[in-house]
Amino acid sequence: MNSGASDPPIDPDLDPADPAQPQFPIDPARPAPIPFRRNNPVTLACVALGGMTGTVLRALLGRIAPTPSGHFPFTTLGINLTGSFVLGVLIAGVFERSTINGRWRPFLATGVLGGYTTFSTFLVEATQLGRHGRVGTATLYVVVSLFGGVAAAWLGILLGKSISPVAPDAPHSTRPGKLAP
Amino acid sequence: MSVQVWIAVAIAGAIGAPLRYLLDGFVQDRVRGDLPWGTFVVNVSGSFVLGTLTGLSLHSGLSRSELSILGTGLCGAFTTFSTFSFESARLADLGDWRGAATNSFGSIIVGLVAAGLGLFVGSLVR
């Protein structure tokens, strides 16, 4: 069993048991990942359904609160920050604490939250602001999104760890002393 | 937006998310280490595509509906900010500050270049 197996997985979109999971610390003796069957139709359907849900929600919010040209994109920012926070809570508080992963993780984490949040819209909005002379706004938008997003995810992870007891046999529970808040 | 466009946006979302999942895994299968290259590739490529679509909508005949479906729908579902934030936070949480910084700043810088490049490419089509 390689040393990375007990550390929490890094990529929330992939199954924790997926051998392609990036891990830290890096174990040089870790064997190359063996192909993991990801084209499981049920898993893909869960991701698709979730993606549809998150996307429609994001599109609705974009209709309700559109950002006029040249203005600060509060809607996209709000979507990305809330989505990052919820993902942190979900992964750390639910999926890494119990064994109910099943189909809920691809649906909620990879699907809904992945579809709800958007990296492309964020960057294109920032680029457009910059191209139209709103460089200060663009910079502020990028900085707040980046630091706010990571902080939101981190806070979500903290909250997730604190709201539910650690199941002794949970696949990726935190190691005491290293990750305890 | 008409009902048909909303349905198309929903379908695009149902396509974009699994595409991300598969590409993420495809990339991660082929890299080692702790950096989430899969998400990086997904987000940078998606930003390029959205930039191109936006450029096309500004300079060429791409309609608002088409931009909604392919941009908001497909690119929006394909790229992900939550996964990006979570991965950076987790890397920091695990003590890999260098990895967290590389992932976060790298994704944004390269992504901005990709988006700008896309806008430029999209503007070339008249």
PDB file of N, CA and C in Angstrom, chain A residues 31-115:
ATOM      1  N   PRO A  31       3.340   3.002  -8.339  1.00  0.00           N
ATOM      2  CA  PRO A  31       3.277   2.496  -9.718  1.00  0.00           C
ATOM      3  C   PRO A  31       2.412   3.402 -10.599  1.00  0.00           C
ATOM      4  N   ALA A  32       2.628   3.315 -11.899  1.00  0.00           N
ATOM      5  CA  ALA A  32       1.837   4.105 -12.837  1.00  0.00           C
ATOM      6  C   ALA A  32       0.370   3.700 -12.718  1.00  0.00           C
ATOM      7  N   PRO A  33      -0.519   4.664 -12.871  1.00  0.00           N
ATOM      8  CA  PRO A  33      -1.941   4.336 -12.709  1.00  0.00           C
ATOM      9  C   PRO A  33      -2.395   3.286 -13.711  1.00  0.00           C
ATOM     10  N   ILE A  34      -3.180   2.331 -13.254  1.00  0.00           N
ATOM     11  CA  ILE A  34      -3.771   1.360 -14.179  1.00  0.00           C
ATOM     12  C   ILE A  34      -5.086   1.946 -14.674  1.00  0.00           C
ATOM     13  N   PRO A  35      -5.429   1.666 -15.908  1.00  0.00           N
ATOM     14  CA  PRO A  35      -6.650   2.270 -16.438  1.00  0.00           C
ATOM     15  C   PRO A  35      -7.856   1.958 -15.553  1.00  0.00           C
ATOM     16  N   PHE A  36      -8.571   2.983 -15.211  1.00  0.00           N
ATOM     17  CA  PHE A  36      -9.743   2.873 -14.349  1.00  0.00           C
ATOM     18  C   PHE A  36     -10.967   3.053 -15.219  1.00  0.00           C
ATOM     19  N   ARG A  37     -11.905   2.134 -15.097  1.00  0.00           N
ATOM     20  CA  ARG A  37     -13.032   2.173 -16.009  1.00  0.00           C
ATOM     21  C   ARG A  37     -13.973   3.311 -15.621  1.00  0.00           C
ATOM     22  N   ARG A  38     -13.865   4.409 -16.348  1.00  0.00           N
ATOM     23  CA  ARG A  38     -14.701   5.554 -16.026  1.00  0.00           C
ATOM     24  C   ARG A  38     -15.935   5.634 -16.890  1.00  0.00           C
ATOM     25  N   ASN A  39     -15.971   4.831 -17.943  1.00  0.00           N
ATOM     26  CA  ASN A  39     -17.140   4.961 -18.813  1.00  0.00           C
ATOM     27  C   ASN A  39     -18.297   4.100 -18.328  1.00  0.00           C
ATOM     28  N   ASN A  40     -18.407   3.988 -17.014  1.00  0.00           N
ATOM     29  CA  ASN A  40     -19.565   3.322 -16.421  1.00  0.00           C
ATOM     30  C   ASN A  40     -20.793   4.165 -16.744  1.00  0.00           C
ATOM     31  N   PRO A  41     -21.765   3.612 -17.460  1.00  0.00           N
ATOM     32  CA  PRO A  41     -22.886   4.439 -17.928  1.00  0.00           C
ATOM     33  C   PRO A  41     -23.694   5.078 -16.815  1.00  0.00           C
ATOM     34  N   VAL A  42     -23.802   4.396 -15.680  1.00  0.00           N
ATOM     35  CA  VAL A  42     -24.582   4.986 -14.589  1.00  0.00           C
ATOM     36  C   VAL A  42     -23.855   6.189 -14.011  1.00  0.00           C
ATOM     37  N   THR A  43     -22.541   6.049 -13.825  1.00  0.00           N
ATOM     38  CA  THR A  43     -21.758   7.181 -13.325  1.00  0.00           C
ATOM     39  C   THR A  43     -21.855   8.358 -14.276  1.00  0.00           C
ATOM     40  N   LEU A  44     -21.704   8.083 -15.568  1.00  0.00           N
ATOM     41  CA  LEU A  44     -21.767   9.151 -16.567  1.00  0.00           C
ATOM     42  C   LEU A  44     -23.141   9.803 -16.575  1.00  0.00           C
ATOM     43  N   ALA A  45     -24.172   8.996 -16.406  1.00  0.00           N
ATOM     44  CA  ALA A  45     -25.529   9.548 -16.370  1.00  0.00           C
ATOM     45  C   ALA A  45     -25.703  10.459 -15.169  1.00  0.00           C
ATOM     46  N   CYS A  46     -25.128  10.079 -14.044  1.00  0.00           N
ATOM     47  CA  CYS A  46     -25.202  10.921 -12.841  1.00  0.00           C
ATOM     48  C   CYS A  46     -24.487  12.250 -13.082  1.00  0.00           C
ATOM     49  N   VAL A  47     -23.318  12.184 -13.694  1.00  0.00           N
ATOM     50  CA  VAL A  47     -22.575  13.408 -13.986  1.00  0.00           C
ATOM     51  C   VAL A  47     -23.383  14.279 -14.950  1.00  0.00           C
ATOM     52  N   ALA A  48     -23.966  13.648 -15.957  1.00  0.00           N
ATOM     53  CA  ALA A  48     -24.744  14.388 -16.955  1.00  0.00           C
ATOM     54  C   ALA A  48     -25.964  15.062 -16.332  1.00  0.00           C
ATOM     55  N   LEU A  49     -26.679  14.323 -15.525  1.00  0.00           N
ATOM     56  CA  LEU A  49     -27.875  14.872 -14.868  1.00  0.00           C
ATOM     57  C   LEU A  49     -27.503  16.023 -13.942  1.00  0.00           C
ATOM     58  N   GLY A  50     -26.442  15.819 -13.205  1.00  0.00           N
ATOM     59  CA  GLY A  50     -25.980  16.873 -12.311  1.00  0.00           C
ATOM     60  C   GLY A  50     -25.508  18.092 -13.079  1.00  0.00           C
ATOM     61  N   GLY A  51     -24.770  17.851 -14.150  1.00  0.00           N
ATOM     62  CA  GLY A  51     -24.287  18.942 -14.981  1.00  0.00           C
ATOM     63  C   GLY A  51     -25.427  19.755 -15.551  1.00  0.00           C
ATOM     64  N   MET A  52     -26.461  19.069 -15.973  1.00  0.00           N
ATOM     65  CA  MET A  52     -27.635  19.742 -16.505  1.00  0.00           C
ATOM     66  C   MET A  52     -28.264  20.631 -15.434  1.00  0.00           C
ATOM     67  N   THR A  53     -28.408  20.097 -14.245  1.00  0.00           N
ATOM     68  CA  THR A  53     -29.024  20.824 -13.143  1.00  0.00           C
ATOM     69  C   THR A  53     -28.230  22.073 -12.791  1.00  0.00           C
ATOM     70  N   GLY A  54     -26.939  21.896 -12.584  1.00  0.00           N
ATOM     71  CA  GLY A  54     -26.095  23.031 -12.214  1.00  0.00           C
ATOM     72  C   GLY A  54     -26.053  24.089 -13.298  1.00  0.00           C
ATOM     73  N   THR A  55     -26.002  23.654 -14.539  1.00  0.00           N
ATOM     74  CA  THR A  55     -25.928  24.589 -15.665  1.00  0.00           C
ATOM     75  C   THR A  55     -27.200  25.410 -15.771  1.00  0.00           C
ATOM     76  N   VAL A  56     -28.347  24.756 -15.663  1.00  0.00           N
ATOM     77  CA  VAL A  56     -29.621  25.470 -15.753  1.00  0.00           C
ATOM     78  C   VAL A  56     -29.750  26.475 -14.612  1.00  0.00           C
ATOM     79  N   LEU A  57     -29.306  26.069 -13.426  1.00  0.00           N
ATOM     80  CA  LEU A  57     -29.335  26.981 -12.278  1.00  0.00           C
ATOM     81  C   LEU A  57     -28.476  28.207 -12.542  1.00  0.00           C
ATOM     82  N   ARG A  58     -27.283  27.981 -13.052  1.00  0.00           N
ATOM     83  CA  ARG A  58     -26.388  29.094 -13.369  1.00  0.00           C
ATOM     84  C   ARG A  58     -26.987  29.980 -14.453  1.00  0.00           C
ATOM     85  N   ALA A  59     -27.565  29.380 -15.469  1.00  0.00           N
ATOM     86  CA  ALA A  59     -28.169  30.162 -16.553  1.00  0.00           C
ATOM     87  C   ALA A  59     -29.352  30.987 -16.038  1.00  0.00           C
ATOM     88  N   LEU A  60     -30.134  30.391 -15.142  1.00  0.00           N
ATOM     89  CA  LEU A  60     -31.263  31.114 -14.549  1.00  0.00           C
ATOM     90  C   LEU A  60     -30.789  32.332 -13.781  1.00  0.00           C
ATOM     91  N   LEU A  61     -29.785  32.123 -12.951  1.00  0.00           N
ATOM     92  CA  LEU A  61     -29.247  33.231 -12.169  1.00  0.00           C
ATOM     93  C   LEU A  61     -28.697  34.317 -13.089  1.00  0.00           C
ATOM     94  N   GLY A  62     -28.098  33.892 -14.197  1.00  0.00           N
ATOM     95  CA  GLY A  62     -27.584  34.848 -15.167  1.00  0.00           C
ATOM     96  C   GLY A  62     -28.688  35.662 -15.821  1.00  0.00           C
ATOM     97  N   ARG A  63     -29.872  35.077 -15.905  1.00  0.00           N
ATOM     98  CA  ARG A  63     -31.026  35.786 -16.461  1.00  0.00           C
ATOM     99  C   ARG A  63     -31.633  36.729 -15.441  1.00  0.00           C
ATOM    100  N   ILE A  64     -31.680  36.255 -14.192  1.00  0.00           N
ATOM    101  CA  ILE A  64     -32.288  37.048 -13.125  1.00  0.00           C
ATOM    102  C   ILE A  64     -31.422  38.259 -12.785  1.00  0.00           C
ATOM    103  N   ALA A  65     -30.118  38.028 -12.743  1.00  0.00           N
ATOM    104  CA  ALA A  65     -29.200  39.102 -12.351  1.00  0.00           C
ATOM    105  C   ALA A  65     -28.077  39.238 -13.358  1.00  0.00           C
ATOM    106  N   PRO A  66     -28.382  39.704 -14.556  1.00  0.00           N
ATOM    107  CA  PRO A  66     -27.320  39.815 -15.568  1.00  0.00           C
ATOM    108  C   PRO A  66     -26.333  40.929 -15.229  1.00  0.00           C
ATOM    109  N   THR A  67     -25.119  40.779 -15.718  1.00  0.00           N
ATOM    110  CA  THR A  67     -24.097  41.795 -15.486  1.00  0.00           C
ATOM    111  C   THR A  67     -23.975  42.672 -16.721  1.00  0.00           C
ATOM    112  N   PRO A  68     -24.303  43.969 -16.602  1.00  0.00           N
ATOM    113  CA  PRO A  68     -24.167  44.838 -17.771  1.00  0.00           C
ATOM    114  C   PRO A  68     -22.701  44.965 -18.175  1.00  0.00           C
ATOM    115  N   SER A  69     -22.494  45.251 -19.448  1.00  0.00           N
ATOM    116  CA  SER A  69     -21.135  45.357 -19.961  1.00  0.00           C
ATOM    117  C   SER A  69     -20.339  46.409 -19.187  1.00  0.00           C
ATOM    118  N   GLY A  70     -19.129  46.061 -18.806  1.00  0.00           N
ATOM    119  CA  GLY A  70     -18.286  47.004 -18.091  1.00  0.00           C
ATOM    120  C   GLY A  70     -18.464  46.996 -16.590  1.00  0.00           C
ATOM    121  N   HIS A  71     -19.464  46.275 -16.121  1.00  0.00           N
ATOM    122  CA  HIS A  71     -19.706  46.229 -14.681  1.00  0.00           C
ATOM    123  C   HIS A  71     -19.035  45.014 -14.044  1.00  0.00           C
ATOM    124  N   PHE A  72     -18.887  45.078 -12.723  1.00  0.00           N
ATOM    125  CA  PHE A  72     -18.283  43.985 -11.980  1.00  0.00           C
ATOM    126  C   PHE A  72     -19.215  42.774 -12.009  1.00  0.00           C
ATOM    127  N   PRO A  73     -18.709  41.615 -12.429  1.00  0.00           N
ATOM    128  CA  PRO A  73     -19.574  40.431 -12.568  1.00  0.00           C
ATOM    129  C   PRO A  73     -19.914  39.774 -11.238  1.00  0.00           C
ATOM    130  N   PHE A  74     -20.790  40.418 -10.468  1.00  0.00           N
ATOM    131  CA  PHE A  74     -21.147  39.894  -9.156  1.00  0.00           C
ATOM    132  C   PHE A  74     -21.841  38.536  -9.241  1.00  0.00           C
ATOM    133  N   THR A  75     -22.633  38.343 -10.294  1.00  0.00           N
ATOM    134  CA  THR A  75     -23.391  37.092 -10.406  1.00  0.00           C
ATOM    135  C   THR A  75     -22.469  35.894 -10.556  1.00  0.00           C
ATOM    136  N   THR A  76     -21.524  35.979 -11.500  1.00  0.00           N
ATOM    137  CA  THR A  76     -20.590  34.871 -11.688  1.00  0.00           C
ATOM    138  C   THR A  76     -19.749  34.669 -10.435  1.00  0.00           C
ATOM    139  N   LEU A  77     -19.342  35.778  -9.826  1.00  0.00           N
ATOM    140  CA  LEU A  77     -18.541  35.682  -8.605  1.00  0.00           C
ATOM    141  C   LEU A  77     -19.325  34.972  -7.506  1.00  0.00           C
ATOM    142  N   GLY A  78     -20.583  35.383  -7.332  1.00  0.00           N
ATOM    143  CA  GLY A  78     -21.430  34.758  -6.319  1.00  0.00           C
ATOM    144  C   GLY A  78     -21.602  33.269  -6.574  1.00  0.00           C
ATOM    145  N   ILE A  79     -21.825  32.927  -7.819  1.00  0.00           N
ATOM    146  CA  ILE A  79     -21.980  31.517  -8.191  1.00  0.00           C
ATOM    147  C   ILE A  79     -20.700  30.737  -7.878  1.00  0.00           C
ATOM    148  N   ASN A  80     -19.572  31.270  -8.284  1.00  0.00           N
ATOM    149  CA  ASN A  80     -18.312  30.542  -8.092  1.00  0.00           C
ATOM    150  C   ASN A  80     -17.927  30.413  -6.623  1.00  0.00           C
ATOM    151  N   LEU A  81     -18.170  31.450  -5.838  1.00  0.00           N
ATOM    152  CA  LEU A  81     -17.809  31.373  -4.430  1.00  0.00           C
ATOM    153  C   LEU A  81     -18.726  30.418  -3.668  1.00  0.00           C
ATOM    154  N   THR A  82     -20.037  30.523  -3.903  1.00  0.00           N
ATOM    155  CA  THR A  82     -20.958  29.624  -3.217  1.00  0.00           C
ATOM    156  C   THR A  82     -20.707  28.183  -3.633  1.00  0.00           C
ATOM    157  N   GLY A  83     -20.466  27.976  -4.908  1.00  0.00           N
ATOM    158  CA  GLY A  83     -20.201  26.623  -5.388  1.00  0.00           C
ATOM    159  C   GLY A  83     -18.942  26.025  -4.779  1.00  0.00           C
ATOM    160  N   SER A  84     -17.908  26.843  -4.646  1.00  0.00           N
ATOM    161  CA  SER A  84     -16.653  26.362  -4.053  1.00  0.00           C
ATOM    162  C   SER A  84     -16.861  25.994  -2.593  1.00  0.00           C
ATOM    163  N   PHE A  85     -17.601  26.834  -1.887  1.00  0.00           N
ATOM    164  CA  PHE A  85     -17.874  26.573  -0.473  1.00  0.00           C
ATOM    165  C   PHE A  85     -18.642  25.268  -0.295  1.00  0.00           C
ATOM    166  N   VAL A  86     -19.713  25.124  -1.057  1.00  0.00           N
ATOM    167  CA  VAL A  86     -20.545  23.930  -0.929  1.00  0.00           C
ATOM    168  C   VAL A  86     -19.753  22.672  -1.277  1.00  0.00           C
ATOM    169  N   LEU A  87     -18.895  22.762  -2.282  1.00  0.00           N
ATOM    170  CA  LEU A  87     -18.096  21.588  -2.642  1.00  0.00           C
ATOM    171  C   LEU A  87     -17.187  21.187  -1.491  1.00  0.00           C
ATOM    172  N   GLY A  88     -16.593  22.195  -0.840  1.00  0.00           N
ATOM    173  CA  GLY A  88     -15.743  21.900   0.304  1.00  0.00           C
ATOM    174  C   GLY A  88     -16.514  21.177   1.405  1.00  0.00           C
ATOM    175  N   VAL A  89     -17.704  21.679   1.706  1.00  0.00           N
ATOM    176  CA  VAL A  89     -18.531  21.053   2.742  1.00  0.00           C
ATOM    177  C   VAL A  89     -18.912  19.636   2.340  1.00  0.00           C
ATOM    178  N   LEU A  90     -19.321  19.472   1.096  1.00  0.00           N
ATOM    179  CA  LEU A  90     -19.755  18.155   0.619  1.00  0.00           C
ATOM    180  C   LEU A  90     -18.640  17.115   0.667  1.00  0.00           C
ATOM    181  N   ILE A  91     -17.499  17.465   0.138  1.00  0.00           N
ATOM    182  CA  ILE A  91     -16.411  16.493   0.076  1.00  0.00           C
ATOM    183  C   ILE A  91     -15.917  16.165   1.476  1.00  0.00           C
ATOM    184  N   ALA A  92     -15.559  17.204   2.239  1.00  0.00           N
ATOM    185  CA  ALA A  92     -14.977  16.968   3.556  1.00  0.00           C
ATOM    186  C   ALA A  92     -16.001  16.525   4.587  1.00  0.00           C
ATOM    187  N   GLY A  93     -17.240  16.999   4.430  1.00  0.00           N
ATOM    188  CA  GLY A  93     -18.243  16.712   5.440  1.00  0.00           C
ATOM    189  C   GLY A  93     -19.091  15.488   5.163  1.00  0.00           C
ATOM    190  N   VAL A  94     -19.232  15.113   3.923  1.00  0.00           N
ATOM    191  CA  VAL A  94     -20.095  13.982   3.593  1.00  0.00           C
ATOM    192  C   VAL A  94     -19.315  12.850   2.944  1.00  0.00           C
ATOM    193  N   PHE A  95     -18.713  13.128   1.789  1.00  0.00           N
ATOM    194  CA  PHE A  95     -18.149  12.037   1.000  1.00  0.00           C
ATOM    195  C   PHE A  95     -16.890  11.432   1.602  1.00  0.00           C
ATOM    196  N   GLU A  96     -16.178  12.202   2.406  1.00  0.00           N
ATOM    197  CA  GLU A  96     -14.986  11.623   3.018  1.00  0.00           C
ATOM    198  C   GLU A  96     -15.238  11.175   4.445  1.00  0.00           C
ATOM    199  N   ARG A  97     -16.502  11.238   4.859  1.00  0.00           N
ATOM    200  CA  ARG A  97     -16.812  10.870   6.233  1.00  0.00           C
ATOM    201  C   ARG A  97     -17.645   9.616   6.304  1.00  0.00           C
ATOM    202  N   SER A  98     -18.209   9.238   5.197  1.00  0.00           N
ATOM    203  CA  SER A  98     -19.109   8.093   5.210  1.00  0.00           C
ATOM    204  C   SER A  98     -18.879   7.286   3.954  1.00  0.00           C
ATOM    205  N   THR A  99     -19.618   6.230   3.818  1.00  0.00           N
ATOM    206  CA  THR A  99     -19.432   5.391   2.644  1.00  0.00           C
ATOM    207  C   THR A  99     -20.630   5.486   1.724  1.00  0.00           C
ATOM    208  N   ILE A 100     -21.226   6.692   1.628  1.00  0.00           N
ATOM    209  CA  ILE A 100     -22.384   6.827   0.755  1.00  0.00           C
ATOM    210  C   ILE A 100     -22.000   7.418  -0.581  1.00  0.00           C
ATOM    211  N   ASN A 101     -20.714   7.337  -0.929  1.00  0.00           N
ATOM    212  CA  ASN A 101     -20.284   7.900  -2.209  1.00  0.00           C
ATOM    213  C   ASN A 101     -21.191   7.479  -3.342  1.00  0.00           C
ATOM    214  N   GLY A 102     -21.146   6.209  -3.661  1.00  0.00           N
ATOM    215  CA  GLY A 102     -22.016   5.647  -4.690  1.00  0.00           C
ATOM    216  C   GLY A 102     -22.171   6.524  -5.900  1.00  0.00           C
ATOM    217  N   ARG A 103     -23.395   6.947  -6.144  1.00  0.00           N
ATOM    218  CA  ARG A 103     -23.692   7.769  -7.311  1.00  0.00           C
ATOM    219  C   ARG A 103     -23.847   9.232  -6.925  1.00  0.00           C
ATOM    220  N   TRP A 104     -23.842   9.529  -5.632  1.00  0.00           N
ATOM    221  CA  TRP A 104     -24.103  10.903  -5.213  1.00  0.00           C
ATOM    222  C   TRP A 104     -22.941  11.835  -5.497  1.00  0.00           C
ATOM    223  N   ARG A 105     -21.746  11.285  -5.401  1.00  0.00           N
ATOM    224  CA  ARG A 105     -20.574  12.128  -5.643  1.00  0.00           C
ATOM    225  C   ARG A 105     -20.501  12.586  -7.088  1.00  0.00           C
ATOM    226  N   PRO A 106     -20.577  11.667  -8.064  1.00  0.00           N
ATOM    227  CA  PRO A 106     -20.558  12.140  -9.454  1.00  0.00           C
ATOM    228  C   PRO A 106     -21.738  13.061  -9.764  1.00  0.00           C
ATOM    229  N   PHE A 107     -22.865  12.828  -9.128  1.00  0.00           N
ATOM    230  CA  PHE A 107     -24.018  13.681  -9.388  1.00  0.00           C
ATOM    231  C   PHE A 107     -23.838  15.073  -8.775  1.00  0.00           C
ATOM    232  N   LEU A 108     -23.556  15.127  -7.488  1.00  0.00           N
ATOM    233  CA  LEU A 108     -23.500  16.414  -6.805  1.00  0.00           C
ATOM    234  C   LEU A 108     -22.194  17.177  -7.013  1.00  0.00           C
ATOM    235  N   ALA A 109     -21.083  16.473  -6.839  1.00  0.00           N
ATOM    236  CA  ALA A 109     -19.789  17.157  -6.896  1.00  0.00           C
ATOM    237  C   ALA A 109     -19.356  17.426  -8.333  1.00  0.00           C
ATOM    238  N   THR A 110     -19.180  16.345  -9.101  1.00  0.00           N
ATOM    239  CA  THR A 110     -18.734  16.489 -10.476  1.00  0.00           C
ATOM    240  C   THR A 110     -19.815  17.128 -11.337  1.00  0.00           C
ATOM    241  N   GLY A 111     -21.053  16.713 -11.113  1.00  0.00           N
ATOM    242  CA  GLY A 111     -22.155  17.176 -11.941  1.00  0.00           C
ATOM    243  C   GLY A 111     -22.690  18.545 -11.575  1.00  0.00           C
ATOM    244  N   VAL A 112     -23.436  18.593 -10.478  1.00  0.00           N
ATOM    245  CA  VAL A 112     -24.127  19.837 -10.127  1.00  0.00           C
ATOM    246  C   VAL A 112     -23.159  20.990  -9.890  1.00  0.00           C
ATOM    247  N   LEU A 113     -22.225  20.800  -8.967  1.00  0.00           N
ATOM    248  CA  LEU A 113     -21.326  21.912  -8.637  1.00  0.00           C
ATOM    249  C   LEU A 113     -20.358  22.212  -9.772  1.00  0.00           C
ATOM    250  N   GLY A 114     -19.949  21.208 -10.494  1.00  0.00           N
ATOM    251  CA  GLY A 114     -19.088  21.433 -11.651  1.00  0.00           C
ATOM    252  C   GLY A 114     -19.818  22.173 -12.753  1.00  0.00           C
ATOM    253  N   GLY A 115     -21.086  21.883 -12.915  1.00  0.00           N
ATOM    254  CA  GLY A 115     -21.881  22.571 -13.926  1.00  0.00           C
ATOM    255  C   GLY A 115     -22.316  23.953 -13.468  1.00  0.00           C
TER     256      GLY A 115
END
